[in-house]
mmCIF file of C-alpha atoms in Angstrom:
data_model
loop_
_atom_site.group_PDB
_atom_site.id
_atom_site.type_symbol
_atom_site.label_atom_id
_atom_site.label_comp_id
_atom_site.label_asym_id
_atom_site.label_seq_id
_atom_site.Cartn_x
_atom_site.Cartn_y
_atom_site.Cartn_z
ATOM 1 C CA MET A 1 5.621 17.651 8.703
ATOM 2 C CA THR A 2 8.118 15.168 7.273
ATOM 3 C CA LEU A 3 11.382 15.000 9.199
ATOM 4 C CA ALA A 4 14.697 15.072 7.366
ATOM 5 C CA ALA A 5 16.162 11.685 6.538
ATOM 6 C CA SER A 6 18.974 10.355 8.717
ATOM 7 C CA ALA A 7 20.251 8.206 5.857
ATOM 8 C CA LYS A 8 19.452 7.456 2.235
ATOM 9 C CA GLY A 9 20.948 4.978 -0.136
ATOM 10 C CA THR A 10 20.534 1.698 -1.931
ATOM 11 C CA VAL A 11 21.128 -1.908 -0.989
ATOM 12 C CA PRO A 12 21.990 -4.608 -3.523
ATOM 13 C CA PHE A 13 19.193 -6.992 -4.424
ATOM 14 C CA GLY A 14 20.687 -9.602 -6.721
ATOM 15 C CA GLU A 15 21.668 -7.739 -9.876
ATOM 16 C CA HIS A 16 19.469 -4.820 -8.878
ATOM 17 C CA LYS A 17 19.203 -2.113 -6.212
ATOM 18 C CA THR A 18 16.540 -1.185 -3.683
ATOM 19 C CA TRP A 19 16.395 2.472 -2.658
ATOM 20 C CA TYR A 20 15.698 3.242 1.015
ATOM 21 C CA ARG A 21 15.335 6.185 3.368
ATOM 22 C CA VAL A 22 15.826 6.044 7.155
ATOM 23 C CA THR A 23 14.484 8.651 9.570
ATOM 24 C CA GLY A 24 15.711 8.289 13.141
ATOM 25 C CA ASP A 25 18.279 5.994 14.750
ATOM 26 C CA LEU A 26 18.125 2.315 13.808
ATOM 27 C CA ARG A 27 20.282 1.558 16.847
ATOM 28 C CA GLY A 28 18.197 3.602 19.262
ATOM 29 C CA GLY A 29 16.631 0.666 21.085
ATOM 30 C CA ARG A 30 13.154 0.582 19.570
ATOM 31 C CA PRO A 31 12.115 -1.575 16.611
ATOM 32 C CA ALA A 32 12.229 0.035 13.194
ATOM 33 C CA LEU A 33 8.912 0.777 11.491
ATOM 34 C CA VAL A 34 9.306 -0.436 7.906
ATOM 35 C CA VAL A 35 6.795 1.102 5.494
ATOM 36 C CA LEU A 36 5.592 -0.886 2.453
ATOM 37 C CA HIS A 37 3.948 1.263 -0.220
ATOM 38 C CA GLY A 38 1.033 0.344 -2.435
ATOM 39 C CA GLY A 39 0.559 -0.294 -6.102
ATOM 40 C CA PRO A 40 2.199 -2.585 -6.924
ATOM 41 C CA GLY A 41 4.268 -0.084 -8.814
ATOM 42 C CA SER A 42 3.823 3.036 -6.718
ATOM 43 C CA THR A 43 6.539 4.659 -4.579
ATOM 44 C CA HIS A 44 7.160 5.704 -0.983
ATOM 45 C CA ASP A 45 6.433 9.405 -1.654
ATOM 46 C CA TYR A 46 2.758 9.473 -0.598
ATOM 47 C CA LEU A 47 3.708 7.862 2.723
ATOM 48 C CA THR A 48 6.580 10.195 3.645
ATOM 49 C CA ASN A 49 4.662 11.921 6.443
ATOM 50 C CA LEU A 50 4.939 8.678 8.440
ATOM 51 C CA ALA A 51 8.570 9.662 9.000
ATOM 52 C CA GLY A 52 7.181 11.946 11.719
ATOM 53 C CA LEU A 53 6.734 8.895 13.950
ATOM 54 C CA SER A 54 10.506 8.857 14.346
ATOM 55 C CA GLY A 55 10.085 11.949 16.509
ATOM 56 C CA LEU A 56 8.326 9.715 19.038
ATOM 57 C CA GLY A 57 11.239 7.306 19.171
ATOM 58 C CA TRP A 58 10.580 4.743 16.440
ATOM 59 C CA PRO A 59 13.007 4.871 13.504
ATOM 60 C CA VAL A 60 11.122 4.761 10.201
ATOM 61 C CA VAL A 61 12.327 3.029 7.047
ATOM 62 C CA HIS A 62 10.758 3.886 3.686
ATOM 63 C CA TYR A 63 11.784 2.142 0.494
ATOM 64 C CA ASP A 64 10.811 1.998 -3.163
ATOM 65 C CA GLN A 65 10.002 -1.495 -4.335
ATOM 66 C CA ILE A 66 11.961 -2.664 -7.341
ATOM 67 C CA GLY A 67 10.665 -1.337 -10.638
ATOM 68 C CA ASN A 68 9.843 2.167 -9.447
ATOM 69 C CA GLY A 69 11.105 5.323 -7.774
ATOM 70 C CA GLY A 70 14.741 5.273 -6.769
ATOM 71 C CA SER A 71 15.085 1.501 -7.157
ATOM 72 C CA THR A 72 16.105 -0.323 -10.329
ATOM 73 C CA HIS A 73 13.633 0.086 -13.200
ATOM 74 C CA LEU A 74 13.157 -2.872 -15.535
ATOM 75 C CA PRO A 75 10.613 -1.836 -18.172
ATOM 76 C CA GLY A 76 11.643 -4.554 -20.599
ATOM 77 C CA ARG A 77 11.178 -7.507 -18.258
ATOM 78 C CA ASP A 78 8.776 -10.308 -19.059
ATOM 79 C CA PRO A 79 5.526 -10.083 -17.031
ATOM 80 C CA GLY A 80 6.437 -13.357 -15.337
ATOM 81 C CA PHE A 81 9.318 -11.581 -13.585
ATOM 82 C CA TRP A 82 6.937 -9.515 -11.479
ATOM 83 C CA THR A 83 5.693 -11.870 -8.753
ATOM 84 C CA VAL A 84 4.692 -11.640 -5.103
ATOM 85 C CA ARG A 85 7.715 -13.838 -4.315
ATOM 86 C CA LEU A 86 10.020 -11.241 -5.908
ATOM 87 C CA PHE A 87 8.756 -8.527 -3.564
ATOM 88 C CA LEU A 88 8.830 -10.817 -0.525
ATOM 89 C CA ASP A 89 12.465 -11.611 -1.286
ATOM 90 C CA GLU A 90 13.216 -7.918 -1.721
ATOM 91 C CA LEU A 91 11.690 -7.109 1.673
ATOM 92 C CA ALA A 92 13.630 -9.893 3.412
ATOM 93 C CA ASN A 93 16.820 -8.709 1.734
ATOM 94 C CA LEU A 94 16.253 -5.109 2.851
ATOM 95 C CA LEU A 95 15.720 -6.190 6.466
ATOM 96 C CA GLU A 96 18.976 -8.160 6.405
ATOM 97 C CA GLN A 97 20.975 -5.464 4.626
ATOM 98 C CA LEU A 98 19.886 -2.824 7.154
ATOM 99 C CA ALA A 99 20.523 -5.265 10.025
ATOM 100 C CA ILE A 100 17.015 -4.890 11.454
ATOM 101 C CA ALA A 101 15.637 -8.380 10.735
ATOM 102 C CA ASP A 102 15.724 -9.202 14.442
ATOM 103 C CA ASP A 103 13.583 -6.239 15.584
ATOM 104 C CA TYR A 104 11.043 -4.485 13.337
ATOM 105 C CA VAL A 105 7.400 -3.592 12.769
ATOM 106 C CA LEU A 106 5.766 -3.584 9.333
ATOM 107 C CA LEU A 107 3.262 -1.004 8.116
ATOM 108 C CA GLY A 108 1.853 -2.026 4.764
ATOM 109 C CA HIS A 109 -0.493 0.262 2.880
ATOM 110 C CA SER A 110 -2.882 -1.129 0.232
ATOM 111 C CA TRP A 111 -0.893 -3.693 -1.815
ATOM 112 C CA GLY A 112 1.895 -3.163 0.723
ATOM 113 C CA GLY A 113 -0.410 -4.627 3.377
ATOM 114 C CA VAL A 114 -1.045 -7.718 1.259
ATOM 115 C CA LEU A 115 2.713 -8.128 0.964
ATOM 116 C CA ALA A 116 3.220 -7.508 4.688
ATOM 117 C CA ALA A 117 0.571 -10.108 5.595
ATOM 118 C CA GLU A 118 2.267 -12.700 3.378
ATOM 119 C CA HIS A 119 5.577 -11.945 5.087
ATOM 120 C CA ALA A 120 4.053 -12.037 8.573
ATOM 121 C CA ALA A 121 2.403 -15.411 7.902
ATOM 122 C CA THR A 122 5.856 -17.008 7.893
ATOM 123 C CA ALA A 123 6.111 -15.953 11.585
ATOM 124 C CA PRO A 124 9.538 -14.277 11.350
ATOM 125 C CA SER A 125 11.141 -14.139 14.779
ATOM 126 C CA GLY A 126 12.055 -10.442 14.574
ATOM 127 C CA LEU A 127 8.592 -9.163 13.642
ATOM 128 C CA ARG A 128 7.152 -7.324 16.656
ATOM 129 C CA GLY A 129 3.934 -5.991 15.119
ATOM 130 C CA LEU A 130 1.979 -5.611 11.896
ATOM 131 C CA ILE A 131 -0.110 -2.675 10.629
ATOM 132 C CA LEU A 132 -2.402 -3.419 7.683
ATOM 133 C CA ALA A 133 -3.593 -0.085 6.352
ATOM 134 C CA ASN A 134 -6.337 0.013 3.704
ATOM 135 C CA SER A 135 -5.459 -3.445 2.377
ATOM 136 C CA PRO A 136 -7.735 -6.113 0.872
ATOM 137 C CA ALA A 137 -7.407 -9.671 2.160
ATOM 138 C CA SER A 138 -8.610 -11.100 -1.154
ATOM 139 C CA TYR A 139 -8.556 -9.545 -4.612
ATOM 140 C CA PRO A 140 -11.537 -11.613 -5.882
ATOM 141 C CA MET A 141 -13.578 -10.519 -2.855
ATOM 142 C CA TRP A 142 -12.420 -6.933 -3.273
ATOM 143 C CA LEU A 143 -13.368 -6.844 -6.954
ATOM 144 C CA LYS A 144 -16.950 -7.737 -6.034
ATOM 145 C CA GLU A 145 -16.962 -4.886 -3.532
ATOM 146 C CA LEU A 146 -15.530 -2.512 -6.141
ATOM 147 C CA ASP A 147 -18.404 -3.392 -8.466
ATOM 148 C CA VAL A 148 -20.771 -2.168 -5.759
ATOM 149 C CA LEU A 149 -18.868 1.112 -5.363
ATOM 150 C CA ARG A 150 -18.802 1.589 -9.120
ATOM 151 C CA SER A 151 -22.572 1.107 -9.336
ATOM 152 C CA LEU A 152 -23.032 4.013 -6.899
ATOM 153 C CA LEU A 153 -21.071 6.521 -8.985
ATOM 154 C CA PRO A 154 -22.978 9.394 -10.665
ATOM 155 C CA PRO A 155 -25.081 8.376 -13.674
ATOM 156 C CA GLY A 156 -23.047 7.461 -16.735
ATOM 157 C CA VAL A 157 -19.632 7.278 -15.022
ATOM 158 C CA ASP A 158 -19.424 3.509 -14.631
ATOM 159 C CA GLU A 159 -20.903 3.065 -18.101
ATOM 160 C CA THR A 160 -18.072 5.183 -19.492
ATOM 161 C CA LEU A 161 -15.487 3.235 -17.531
ATOM 162 C CA ARG A 162 -16.778 -0.138 -18.681
ATOM 163 C CA ARG A 163 -17.058 0.949 -22.305
ATOM 164 C CA HIS A 164 -13.382 1.858 -22.386
ATOM 165 C CA GLU A 165 -12.360 -1.215 -20.401
ATOM 166 C CA ALA A 166 -14.184 -3.451 -22.897
ATOM 167 C CA ALA A 167 -12.672 -1.626 -25.870
ATOM 168 C CA GLY A 168 -9.139 -1.564 -24.442
ATOM 169 C CA THR A 169 -9.041 2.239 -24.592
ATOM 170 C CA THR A 170 -8.218 2.867 -20.946
ATOM 171 C CA ASP A 171 -5.459 5.250 -22.031
ATOM 172 C CA SER A 172 -8.055 7.751 -23.293
ATOM 173 C CA ASP A 173 -8.732 11.128 -21.672
ATOM 174 C CA GLU A 174 -12.396 10.226 -21.204
ATOM 175 C CA TYR A 175 -11.461 7.140 -19.190
ATOM 176 C CA ALA A 176 -9.002 9.156 -17.096
ATOM 177 C CA GLN A 177 -11.690 11.734 -16.277
ATOM 178 C CA ALA A 178 -14.131 9.018 -15.212
ATOM 179 C CA VAL A 179 -11.416 7.380 -13.082
ATOM 180 C CA ARG A 180 -10.945 10.671 -11.243
ATOM 181 C CA VAL A 181 -14.607 10.645 -10.208
ATOM 182 C CA PHE A 182 -14.070 7.318 -8.449
ATOM 183 C CA TYR A 183 -10.719 8.368 -6.983
ATOM 184 C CA SER A 184 -12.117 11.616 -5.550
ATOM 185 C CA ARG A 185 -14.651 9.557 -3.597
ATOM 186 C CA HIS A 186 -12.696 6.456 -2.617
ATOM 187 C CA LEU A 187 -8.949 7.068 -3.020
ATOM 188 C CA CYS A 188 -8.306 10.557 -1.633
ATOM 189 C CA ARG A 189 -11.075 12.979 -0.681
ATOM 190 C CA LEU A 190 -8.765 15.974 -0.226
ATOM 191 C CA GLN A 191 -8.934 18.732 -2.835
ATOM 192 C CA PRO A 192 -6.438 19.455 -4.191
ATOM 193 C CA TRP A 193 -4.438 16.280 -3.694
ATOM 194 C CA PRO A 194 -1.363 16.691 -1.492
ATOM 195 C CA ARG A 195 1.959 17.108 -3.249
ATOM 196 C CA GLU A 196 3.296 13.772 -1.966
ATOM 197 C CA MET A 197 0.242 11.953 -3.357
ATOM 198 C CA LEU A 198 0.790 13.529 -6.761
ATOM 199 C CA ALA A 199 4.484 12.628 -6.640
ATOM 200 C CA SER A 200 3.692 8.923 -6.391
ATOM 201 C CA PHE A 201 1.110 9.189 -9.171
ATOM 202 C CA TYR A 202 3.656 10.844 -11.449
ATOM 203 C CA GLU A 203 6.129 8.039 -10.708
ATOM 204 C CA VAL A 204 3.573 5.411 -11.754
ATOM 205 C CA TYR A 205 2.791 7.414 -14.897
ATOM 206 C CA ASN A 206 6.485 7.662 -15.781
ATOM 207 C CA ASP A 207 6.989 3.888 -15.490
ATOM 208 C CA PRO A 208 3.737 1.899 -15.254
ATOM 209 C CA THR A 209 5.411 -1.470 -15.923
ATOM 210 C CA VAL A 210 4.724 -3.041 -12.517
ATOM 211 C CA TYR A 211 1.317 -1.432 -11.997
ATOM 212 C CA PHE A 212 -0.032 -2.462 -15.398
ATOM 213 C CA THR A 213 1.409 -5.982 -15.125
ATOM 214 C CA MET A 214 0.234 -6.853 -11.626
ATOM 215 C CA ASN A 215 -2.782 -4.566 -11.139
ATOM 216 C CA GLY A 216 -4.207 -3.025 -14.307
ATOM 217 C CA PRO A 217 -5.121 0.392 -15.725
ATOM 218 C CA SER A 218 -6.817 1.615 -12.521
ATOM 219 C CA ASP A 219 -7.213 0.637 -8.890
ATOM 220 C CA PHE A 220 -10.694 -0.764 -9.499
ATOM 221 C CA HIS A 221 -10.090 -2.557 -12.821
ATOM 222 C CA VAL A 222 -7.705 -5.269 -11.670
ATOM 223 C CA ILE A 223 -6.899 -7.432 -14.670
ATOM 224 C CA GLY A 224 -3.238 -8.081 -13.866
ATOM 225 C CA THR A 225 -1.576 -11.037 -12.185
ATOM 226 C CA LEU A 226 -2.975 -10.158 -8.741
ATOM 227 C CA ARG A 227 -6.615 -10.504 -9.809
ATOM 228 C CA ASP A 228 -6.919 -13.973 -8.211
ATOM 229 C CA TRP A 229 -4.581 -13.352 -5.258
ATOM 230 C CA SER A 230 -5.769 -13.864 -1.688
ATOM 231 C CA VAL A 231 -4.089 -14.036 1.707
ATOM 232 C CA ILE A 232 -7.196 -15.246 3.549
ATOM 233 C CA ASP A 233 -5.814 -18.731 4.066
ATOM 234 C CA ARG A 234 -2.570 -17.209 5.416
ATOM 235 C CA CYS A 235 -4.212 -15.055 8.081
ATOM 236 C CA PRO A 236 -4.379 -17.699 10.855
ATOM 237 C CA ASP A 237 -0.597 -18.103 10.565
ATOM 238 C CA VAL A 238 0.072 -14.457 11.481
ATOM 239 C CA THR A 239 1.291 -14.489 15.088
ATOM 240 C CA ALA A 240 2.294 -10.831 15.455
ATOM 241 C CA PRO A 241 -0.081 -8.333 17.104
ATOM 242 C CA THR A 242 -1.903 -6.659 14.226
ATOM 243 C CA LEU A 243 -3.623 -3.316 13.725
ATOM 244 C CA VAL A 244 -6.141 -3.214 10.847
ATOM 245 C CA ILE A 245 -6.963 0.240 9.467
ATOM 246 C CA SER A 246 -9.377 1.484 6.820
ATOM 247 C CA GLY A 247 -11.389 4.579 5.936
ATOM 248 C CA ARG A 248 -15.162 4.840 6.029
ATOM 249 C CA HIS A 249 -15.168 5.853 2.331
ATOM 250 C CA ASP A 250 -12.293 3.553 1.375
ATOM 251 C CA GLU A 251 -12.073 1.750 -1.950
ATOM 252 C CA VAL A 252 -11.026 -1.164 0.266
ATOM 253 C CA THR A 253 -14.379 -1.756 1.930
ATOM 254 C CA GLU A 254 -15.235 -3.158 5.350
ATOM 255 C CA ALA A 255 -15.978 -6.568 3.845
ATOM 256 C CA SER A 256 -12.571 -6.538 2.138
ATOM 257 C CA VAL A 257 -10.653 -6.163 5.417
ATOM 258 C CA ARG A 258 -12.927 -8.324 7.572
ATOM 259 C CA PRO A 259 -10.954 -11.568 7.033
ATOM 260 C CA PHE A 260 -7.906 -9.927 8.618
ATOM 261 C CA VAL A 261 -9.924 -9.009 11.709
ATOM 262 C CA GLU A 262 -11.672 -12.365 12.004
ATOM 263 C CA LEU A 263 -8.798 -14.716 11.168
ATOM 264 C CA ILE A 264 -5.602 -13.131 12.520
ATOM 265 C CA PRO A 265 -5.470 -14.211 16.183
ATOM 266 C CA ASP A 266 -4.421 -10.877 17.762
ATOM 267 C CA THR A 267 -6.020 -7.882 16.001
ATOM 268 C CA ARG A 268 -7.169 -4.359 16.752
ATOM 269 C CA ARG A 269 -9.445 -2.419 14.416
ATOM 270 C CA GLU A 270 -9.622 1.287 13.579
ATOM 271 C CA VAL A 271 -11.954 2.951 11.088
ATOM 272 C CA PHE A 272 -11.254 6.553 10.046
ATOM 273 C CA GLU A 273 -14.656 8.158 9.584
ATOM 274 C CA LYS A 274 -13.524 11.128 7.468
ATOM 275 C CA SER A 275 -11.173 9.202 5.206
ATOM 276 C CA SER A 276 -11.091 7.083 2.109
ATOM 277 C CA HIS A 277 -7.933 5.177 1.093
ATOM 278 C CA VAL A 278 -5.235 7.426 2.582
ATOM 279 C CA PRO A 279 -6.198 8.301 6.178
ATOM 280 C CA HIS A 280 -2.575 9.158 6.948
ATOM 281 C CA LEU A 281 -3.124 12.167 4.645
ATOM 282 C CA GLU A 282 -6.843 12.770 5.201
ATOM 283 C CA GLU A 283 -6.748 12.529 9.038
ATOM 284 C CA PRO A 284 -3.019 12.789 9.787
ATOM 285 C CA GLU A 285 -3.244 13.710 13.472
ATOM 286 C CA ARG A 286 -5.578 10.868 14.371
ATOM 287 C CA PHE A 287 -3.614 8.438 12.208
ATOM 288 C CA ARG A 288 -0.432 9.357 14.060
ATOM 289 C CA GLU A 289 -2.225 8.929 17.397
ATOM 290 C CA VAL A 290 -3.590 5.508 16.502
ATOM 291 C CA VAL A 291 -0.335 4.169 15.101
ATOM 292 C CA ALA A 292 1.729 5.580 17.974
ATOM 293 C CA GLY A 293 -0.661 4.004 20.470
ATOM 294 C CA PHE A 294 -0.290 0.634 18.778
ATOM 295 C CA LEU A 295 3.511 0.927 18.740
ATOM 296 C CA ARG A 296 3.540 1.801 22.440
ATOM 297 C CA SER A 297 1.431 -1.265 23.191
ATOM 298 C CA LEU A 298 4.084 -3.482 21.613
ATOM 299 C CA ALA A 299 6.687 -2.290 24.100
#
């Protein structure tokens, strides 16, 4: 169950606006849990059930990264506008605008975890803990792992995917159907998909500017500006206690998260055996237990 928001609004970010949602009391004495969604180019919607953690005493902040959801959309911007630095600056601005920069925990999912790790590597004094959920430490390493997962799809599926990728026809219905075969195994194994998951997908569909520019036409065909991105060399600089999460059937494989576990000095590891990429939806009770236990340990 998602609790009702305590506050919603936008904060200025240069000429633009970042939409946010707060559940719980930011002045209640415990650090705020700030949730960074995936994509890049998705929205907070598929992560809204994390607001339930506020019922245990931790205020939860969701936000839509610039370019999507309730934040400023900029479909006409040059691809060079959309950089990791832009989103790091947006996160830092949000923390300052909400006056929580001196006491917070980050939970980054997928791309959001990559962003959170980059932020944490600067050792900000107010960061109390870091949760990296279903996030790759290196896109080049992850792409090799995705090739393995693709090779294990039913006969003909990967062939169809690659034919359209080579031809530049990834907007075809046939490509979309083949993508769903991969997603049903490695993105979300629930059938049907939860409403909040669909809501984020619709948002990407309505404005794919950021997703297409930085990622590509699908989660596993990364041809955007992130294709060579890695945070492996940044991991030893992360000083905050860190929880690393993934699903047994995750598109982000064990090898893709291993650098976080091996190189961040203070890490804990949890694998969700019945989940793929969204264990907070696929195993919500256990996910809540694990995250709550980690938050308690920070106290």
